[in-house]
């Protein structure tokens, strides 16, 4: 890796970390396209490389939310194991799917998340501390883990809307719980993608240098922001990424067919 690309990786990591702490995601919605476009990684490396970076990113953000008591350990306990199982299955399937198709699916999921967050409809159930049935958290973990392993994302694009919009958890608590659960489910995905040779460890190292301070900063900003403002910011950010992501990957698919 050239010094210029190394510096770019640290900067990308810093930005991804801030956005991770702000929006409860693993940061891969920034690092995935950056690896492929700016840092010289292949399409499949763009899927696998963000996973080892996501662990320190999510952990740094989760610590800030835990200190502010904006984190549900009960949800984490129920969601983590199914999430790990889902991540292993999803990661295994990546060798059988066109990576550009995976990235298009990622764009669609991000866009769906953006719409749901901005609309902010009342949850289908009334959330109360300690009252949500554990199996509900488990199902959310299973789906988010599968998406994480298959698409190389942290799972926050599933966790945040599921916790906040389906279960009714307060938004900031959803962000913190998403981050701490992500720390568990990215581990098996990282192992599987590493064994399959999908990770560029040099890129991952330089990204990590930036994400840790970025995630702590992003979480502190989110905790000081009004819920309505935070909801709008989350939705606008995700929709922008989804549109840019989707256009680029659809163009890549069409070019490949040509």
C-alpha positions as a LaTeX table, in Angstrom:
\begin{tabular}{lrrr}
\hline
Residue & $x$ (\AA) & $y$ (\AA) & $z$ (\AA) \\
\hline
Unk1 & 0.00 & 0.00 & 0.00 \\
Unk2 & 1.33 & 3.44 & $-0.96$ \\
Unk3 & 1.70 & 6.20 & 1.68 \\
Unk4 & $-1.08$ & 8.16 & $-0.06$ \\
Unk5 & $-3.50$ & 5.26 & 0.11 \\
Unk6 & $-2.52$ & 4.58 & 3.72 \\
Unk7 & $-3.33$ & 8.19 & 4.64 \\
Unk8 & $-6.60$ & 7.96 & 2.72 \\
Unk9 & $-7.47$ & 4.77 & 4.62 \\
Unk10 & $-6.94$ & 6.48 & 7.98 \\
Unk11 & $-9.15$ & 9.40 & 6.89 \\
Unk12 & $-11.85$ & 7.05 & 5.61 \\
Unk13 & $-11.67$ & 5.18 & 8.90 \\
Unk14 & $-12.09$ & 8.40 & 10.88 \\
Unk15 & $-15.18$ & 9.37 & 8.89 \\
Unk16 & $-16.61$ & 5.85 & 9.13 \\
Unk17 & $-16.02$ & 5.83 & 12.87 \\
Unk18 & $-17.83$ & 9.12 & 13.42 \\
Unk19 & $-20.79$ & 7.94 & 11.36 \\
Unk20 & $-20.79$ & 4.61 & 13.19 \\
Unk21 & $-21.05$ & 6.28 & 16.58 \\
Unk22 & $-23.72$ & 8.67 & 15.31 \\
Unk23 & $-25.93$ & 6.15 & 13.56 \\
Unk24 & $-25.37$ & 2.82 & 15.34 \\
Unk25 & $-23.90$ & 1.04 & 12.32 \\
Unk26 & $-20.57$ & $-0.70$ & 11.90 \\
Unk27 & $-19.15$ & 1.87 & 9.52 \\
Unk28 & $-18.95$ & $-0.49$ & 6.55 \\
Unk29 & $-21.47$ & 1.56 & 4.57 \\
Unk30 & $-18.55$ & 3.96 & 4.14 \\
Unk31 & $-15.59$ & 1.60 & 4.20 \\
Unk32 & $-17.04$ & $-0.91$ & 1.71 \\
Unk33 & $-17.29$ & 1.47 & $-1.28$ \\
Unk34 & $-14.10$ & 3.28 & $-0.21$ \\
Unk35 & $-12.08$ & 0.05 & $-0.26$ \\
Unk36 & $-13.18$ & $-0.66$ & $-3.82$ \\
Unk37 & $-13.01$ & 2.91 & $-5.17$ \\
Unk38 & $-10.21$ & 4.67 & $-3.28$ \\
Unk39 & $-8.03$ & 2.05 & $-1.63$ \\
Unk40 & $-7.40$ & $-0.45$ & $-4.42$ \\
Unk41 & $-9.38$ & $-3.40$ & $-3.08$ \\
Unk42 & $-11.37$ & $-5.81$ & $-5.26$ \\
Unk43 & $-15.16$ & $-6.10$ & $-5.07$ \\
Unk44 & $-15.00$ & $-9.19$ & $-2.85$ \\
Unk45 & $-12.36$ & $-7.55$ & $-0.63$ \\
Unk46 & $-14.76$ & $-4.63$ & $-0.27$ \\
Unk47 & $-17.25$ & $-7.13$ & 1.18 \\
Unk48 & $-14.83$ & $-8.92$ & 3.52 \\
Unk49 & $-12.32$ & $-6.28$ & 4.66 \\
Unk50 & $-14.77$ & $-4.04$ & 6.60 \\
Unk51 & $-15.62$ & $-6.84$ & 9.04 \\
Unk52 & $-12.40$ & $-6.89$ & 11.12 \\
Unk53 & $-12.53$ & $-3.06$ & 11.14 \\
Unk54 & $-16.11$ & $-3.09$ & 12.35 \\
Unk55 & $-15.26$ & $-4.76$ & 15.68 \\
Unk56 & $-13.13$ & $-1.93$ & 17.16 \\
Unk57 & $-15.45$ & 0.64 & 15.55 \\
Unk58 & $-18.57$ & $-0.76$ & 17.17 \\
Unk59 & $-16.82$ & $-1.42$ & 20.49 \\
Unk60 & $-15.58$ & 2.16 & 20.82 \\
Unk61 & $-19.05$ & 3.54 & 20.12 \\
Unk62 & $-20.76$ & 1.01 & 22.40 \\
Unk63 & $-18.57$ & 2.01 & 25.34 \\
Unk64 & $-19.74$ & 5.62 & 25.03 \\
Unk65 & $-23.41$ & 4.58 & 24.91 \\
Unk66 & $-22.95$ & 2.19 & 27.84 \\
Unk67 & $-21.49$ & 4.98 & 29.97 \\
Unk68 & $-24.60$ & 7.06 & 29.20 \\
Unk69 & $-26.86$ & 4.08 & 30.08 \\
Unk70 & $-28.21$ & 3.97 & 26.53 \\
Unk71 & $-27.72$ & 0.28 & 25.90 \\
Unk72 & $-29.83$ & $-2.85$ & 26.52 \\
Unk73 & $-27.69$ & $-5.74$ & 27.74 \\
Unk74 & $-30.74$ & $-8.03$ & 27.74 \\
Unk75 & $-31.28$ & $-7.46$ & 24.02 \\
Unk76 & $-27.58$ & $-8.12$ & 23.45 \\
Unk77 & $-27.66$ & $-11.44$ & 25.33 \\
Unk78 & $-30.64$ & $-12.71$ & 23.33 \\
Unk79 & $-29.51$ & $-11.44$ & 19.91 \\
Unk80 & $-25.80$ & $-12.28$ & 20.00 \\
Unk81 & $-25.86$ & $-16.09$ & 19.62 \\
Unk82 & $-28.44$ & $-16.21$ & 16.78 \\
Unk83 & $-26.55$ & $-13.31$ & 15.20 \\
Unk84 & $-23.30$ & $-15.28$ & 15.24 \\
Unk85 & $-25.02$ & $-18.30$ & 13.64 \\
Unk86 & $-26.55$ & $-16.12$ & 10.94 \\
Unk87 & $-23.21$ & $-14.43$ & 10.24 \\
Unk88 & $-21.46$ & $-17.76$ & 9.64 \\
Unk89 & $-24.13$ & $-18.87$ & 7.18 \\
Unk90 & $-24.16$ & $-15.55$ & 5.36 \\
Unk91 & $-20.37$ & $-15.40$ & 5.04 \\
Unk92 & $-20.22$ & $-18.93$ & 3.67 \\
Unk93 & $-22.66$ & $-18.04$ & 0.87 \\
Unk94 & $-20.57$ & $-15.15$ & $-0.45$ \\
Unk95 & $-18.40$ & $-17.49$ & $-2.55$ \\
Unk96 & $-21.48$ & $-18.44$ & $-4.56$ \\
Unk97 & $-22.89$ & $-14.98$ & $-5.28$ \\
Unk98 & $-21.68$ & $-12.19$ & $-7.61$ \\
Unk99 & $-20.11$ & $-9.55$ & $-5.29$ \\
Unk100 & $-21.62$ & $-6.68$ & $-7.30$ \\
Unk101 & $-25.07$ & $-8.18$ & $-6.70$ \\
Unk102 & $-24.26$ & $-8.26$ & $-2.98$ \\
Unk103 & $-23.42$ & $-4.56$ & $-3.05$ \\
Unk104 & $-26.66$ & $-3.72$ & $-4.92$ \\
Unk105 & $-28.59$ & $-5.60$ & $-2.23$ \\
Unk106 & $-26.69$ & $-3.62$ & 0.38 \\
Unk107 & $-27.81$ & $-0.37$ & $-1.29$ \\
Unk108 & $-31.45$ & $-1.49$ & $-1.27$ \\
Unk109 & $-31.29$ & $-2.40$ & 2.42 \\
Unk110 & $-29.71$ & 0.91 & 3.31 \\
Unk111 & $-32.40$ & 2.79 & 1.40 \\
Unk112 & $-35.16$ & 0.82 & 3.10 \\
Unk113 & $-33.64$ & 1.61 & 6.47 \\
Unk114 & $-33.49$ & 5.32 & 5.64 \\
Unk115 & $-37.17$ & 5.51 & 4.72 \\
Unk116 & $-38.27$ & 3.66 & 7.85 \\
Unk117 & $-36.17$ & 5.80 & 10.16 \\
Unk118 & $-37.30$ & 9.13 & 8.68 \\
Unk119 & $-40.98$ & 8.16 & 8.70 \\
Unk120 & $-40.61$ & 7.07 & 12.31 \\
Unk121 & $-43.94$ & 5.28 & 12.55 \\
Unk122 & $-44.94$ & 3.99 & 15.99 \\
Unk123 & $-43.61$ & 0.54 & 16.79 \\
Unk124 & $-45.87$ & $-2.47$ & 16.43 \\
Unk125 & $-45.35$ & $-3.28$ & 20.08 \\
Unk126 & $-44.97$ & $-1.04$ & 23.11 \\
Unk127 & $-41.43$ & $-1.42$ & 24.40 \\
Unk128 & $-40.85$ & $-1.51$ & 28.15 \\
Unk129 & $-37.56$ & $-2.13$ & 29.89 \\
Unk130 & $-37.17$ & $-5.88$ & 30.44 \\
Unk131 & $-40.59$ & $-6.74$ & 28.96 \\
Unk132 & $-39.80$ & $-7.65$ & 25.34 \\
Unk133 & $-39.80$ & $-11.41$ & 24.77 \\
Unk134 & $-36.31$ & $-12.77$ & 24.23 \\
Unk135 & $-37.15$ & $-14.69$ & 21.06 \\
Unk136 & $-37.96$ & $-11.41$ & 19.30 \\
Unk137 & $-34.44$ & $-10.15$ & 19.95 \\
Unk138 & $-33.15$ & $-13.54$ & 18.83 \\
Unk139 & $-34.93$ & $-13.33$ & 15.47 \\
Unk140 & $-33.60$ & $-9.83$ & 14.91 \\
Unk141 & $-30.10$ & $-11.09$ & 15.71 \\
Unk142 & $-30.42$ & $-14.03$ & 13.29 \\
Unk143 & $-31.51$ & $-11.84$ & 10.36 \\
Unk144 & $-28.96$ & $-9.11$ & 11.10 \\
Unk145 & $-26.18$ & $-11.67$ & 11.45 \\
Unk146 & $-27.03$ & $-13.27$ & 8.13 \\
Unk147 & $-27.02$ & $-9.88$ & 6.42 \\
Unk148 & $-23.72$ & $-9.04$ & 8.11 \\
Unk149 & $-21.96$ & $-12.19$ & 6.94 \\
Unk150 & $-23.42$ & $-12.14$ & 3.44 \\
Unk151 & $-22.94$ & $-8.46$ & 2.65 \\
Unk152 & $-19.90$ & $-7.62$ & 4.78 \\
Unk153 & $-21.78$ & $-5.06$ & 6.86 \\
Unk154 & $-22.00$ & $-4.84$ & 10.61 \\
Unk155 & $-25.73$ & $-5.54$ & 10.83 \\
Unk156 & $-26.70$ & $-2.09$ & 12.10 \\
Unk157 & $-28.83$ & $-1.47$ & 9.01 \\
Unk158 & $-31.10$ & $-4.21$ & 10.40 \\
Unk159 & $-30.63$ & $-3.70$ & 14.14 \\
Unk160 & $-31.39$ & 0.02 & 14.30 \\
Unk161 & $-34.78$ & $-0.02$ & 12.51 \\
Unk162 & $-35.74$ & $-3.33$ & 14.11 \\
Unk163 & $-35.03$ & $-2.14$ & 17.65 \\
Unk164 & $-36.44$ & 1.35 & 17.15 \\
Unk165 & $-39.34$ & 0.79 & 14.76 \\
Unk166 & $-40.50$ & $-2.80$ & 15.27 \\
Unk167 & $-39.76$ & $-3.23$ & 18.97 \\
Unk168 & $-40.18$ & 0.41 & 20.00 \\
Unk169 & $-36.89$ & 0.91 & 21.81 \\
Unk170 & $-35.87$ & 4.60 & 22.16 \\
Unk171 & $-33.63$ & 5.66 & 19.27 \\
Unk172 & $-30.46$ & 6.37 & 21.26 \\
Unk173 & $-30.81$ & 3.10 & 23.15 \\
Unk174 & $-31.31$ & 1.35 & 19.81 \\
Unk175 & $-28.09$ & 2.86 & 18.50 \\
Unk176 & $-26.08$ & 1.74 & 21.52 \\
Unk177 & $-27.60$ & $-1.75$ & 21.56 \\
Unk178 & $-26.97$ & $-2.11$ & 17.85 \\
Unk179 & $-23.28$ & $-1.29$ & 18.30 \\
Unk180 & $-22.65$ & $-3.69$ & 21.18 \\
Unk181 & $-24.41$ & $-6.54$ & 19.35 \\
Unk182 & $-22.41$ & $-5.84$ & 16.21 \\
Unk183 & $-19.20$ & $-6.52$ & 18.16 \\
Unk184 & $-20.35$ & $-10.13$ & 18.60 \\
Unk185 & $-21.72$ & $-10.94$ & 15.18 \\
Unk186 & $-18.79$ & $-9.60$ & 13.13 \\
Unk187 & $-16.34$ & $-12.06$ & 14.72 \\
Unk188 & $-17.46$ & $-15.26$ & 12.89 \\
Unk189 & $-17.94$ & $-13.35$ & 9.64 \\
Unk190 & $-14.40$ & $-12.04$ & 9.95 \\
Unk191 & $-13.04$ & $-15.57$ & 10.51 \\
Unk192 & $-14.91$ & $-17.04$ & 7.54 \\
Unk193 & $-14.03$ & $-14.20$ & 5.15 \\
Unk194 & $-10.42$ & $-14.39$ & 6.36 \\
Unk195 & $-10.24$ & $-18.11$ & 5.60 \\
Unk196 & $-11.77$ & $-17.50$ & 2.18 \\
Unk197 & $-9.10$ & $-14.87$ & 1.44 \\
Unk198 & $-11.54$ & $-11.97$ & 1.17 \\
Unk199 & $-9.73$ & $-9.58$ & 3.56 \\
Unk200 & $-6.93$ & $-7.15$ & 2.74 \\
Unk201 & $-5.31$ & $-6.89$ & 6.17 \\
Unk202 & $-3.14$ & $-3.89$ & 5.29 \\
Unk203 & $-6.20$ & $-1.83$ & 4.36 \\
Unk204 & $-7.96$ & $-3.08$ & 7.51 \\
Unk205 & $-5.06$ & $-1.95$ & 9.71 \\
Unk206 & $-4.99$ & 1.62 & 8.43 \\
Unk207 & $-8.77$ & 1.92 & 8.57 \\
Unk208 & $-8.69$ & 0.82 & 12.22 \\
Unk209 & $-6.31$ & 3.65 & 13.12 \\
Unk210 & $-9.02$ & 6.13 & 12.17 \\
Unk211 & $-12.21$ & 4.38 & 13.25 \\
Unk212 & $-11.55$ & 4.09 & 16.98 \\
Unk213 & $-11.33$ & 7.81 & 17.84 \\
Unk214 & $-14.00$ & 8.54 & 15.23 \\
Unk215 & $-16.55$ & 6.18 & 16.78 \\
Unk216 & $-16.10$ & 7.65 & 20.25 \\
Unk217 & $-16.58$ & 11.15 & 18.88 \\
Unk218 & $-19.66$ & 10.18 & 16.87 \\
Unk219 & $-21.33$ & 8.54 & 19.87 \\
Unk220 & $-20.75$ & 11.62 & 22.04 \\
Unk221 & $-22.32$ & 13.84 & 19.38 \\
Unk222 & $-25.37$ & 11.55 & 19.06 \\
Unk223 & $-25.94$ & 11.43 & 22.81 \\
Unk224 & $-26.10$ & 15.24 & 22.91 \\
Unk225 & $-28.48$ & 15.53 & 19.93 \\
Unk226 & $-32.28$ & 15.80 & 20.15 \\
Unk227 & $-34.06$ & 12.61 & 19.06 \\
Unk228 & $-36.01$ & 14.27 & 16.23 \\
Unk229 & $-32.87$ & 15.87 & 14.81 \\
Unk230 & $-30.95$ & 12.63 & 15.16 \\
Unk231 & $-33.69$ & 10.66 & 13.38 \\
Unk232 & $-33.66$ & 13.06 & 10.43 \\
Unk233 & $-29.87$ & 12.96 & 10.24 \\
Unk234 & $-29.82$ & 9.16 & 10.33 \\
Unk235 & $-32.37$ & 8.90 & 7.53 \\
Unk236 & $-30.77$ & 11.52 & 5.29 \\
Unk237 & $-27.33$ & 10.01 & 5.66 \\
Unk238 & $-28.45$ & 6.47 & 4.89 \\
Unk239 & $-30.50$ & 7.51 & 1.86 \\
Unk240 & $-27.57$ & 9.42 & 0.37 \\
Unk241 & $-25.31$ & 6.40 & 0.75 \\
Unk242 & $-27.97$ & 4.08 & $-0.70$ \\
Unk243 & $-28.44$ & 6.18 & $-3.84$ \\
Unk244 & $-24.73$ & 6.59 & $-4.53$ \\
Unk245 & $-24.03$ & 2.96 & $-3.74$ \\
Unk246 & $-26.88$ & 1.64 & $-5.89$ \\
Unk247 & $-26.07$ & 3.73 & $-8.97$ \\
Unk248 & $-22.44$ & 2.68 & $-8.95$ \\
Unk249 & $-23.06$ & $-1.04$ & $-8.52$ \\
Unk250 & $-25.90$ & $-1.26$ & $-11.04$ \\
Unk251 & $-23.61$ & 0.46 & $-13.54$ \\
Unk252 & $-20.90$ & $-2.11$ & $-12.75$ \\
Unk253 & $-23.32$ & $-4.98$ & $-13.35$ \\
Unk254 & $-24.49$ & $-3.51$ & $-16.66$ \\
Unk255 & $-20.90$ & $-2.91$ & $-17.77$ \\
Unk256 & $-20.05$ & $-6.53$ & $-16.95$ \\
Unk257 & $-22.88$ & $-7.78$ & $-19.13$ \\
Unk258 & $-21.72$ & $-5.54$ & $-21.95$ \\
\hline
\end{tabular}
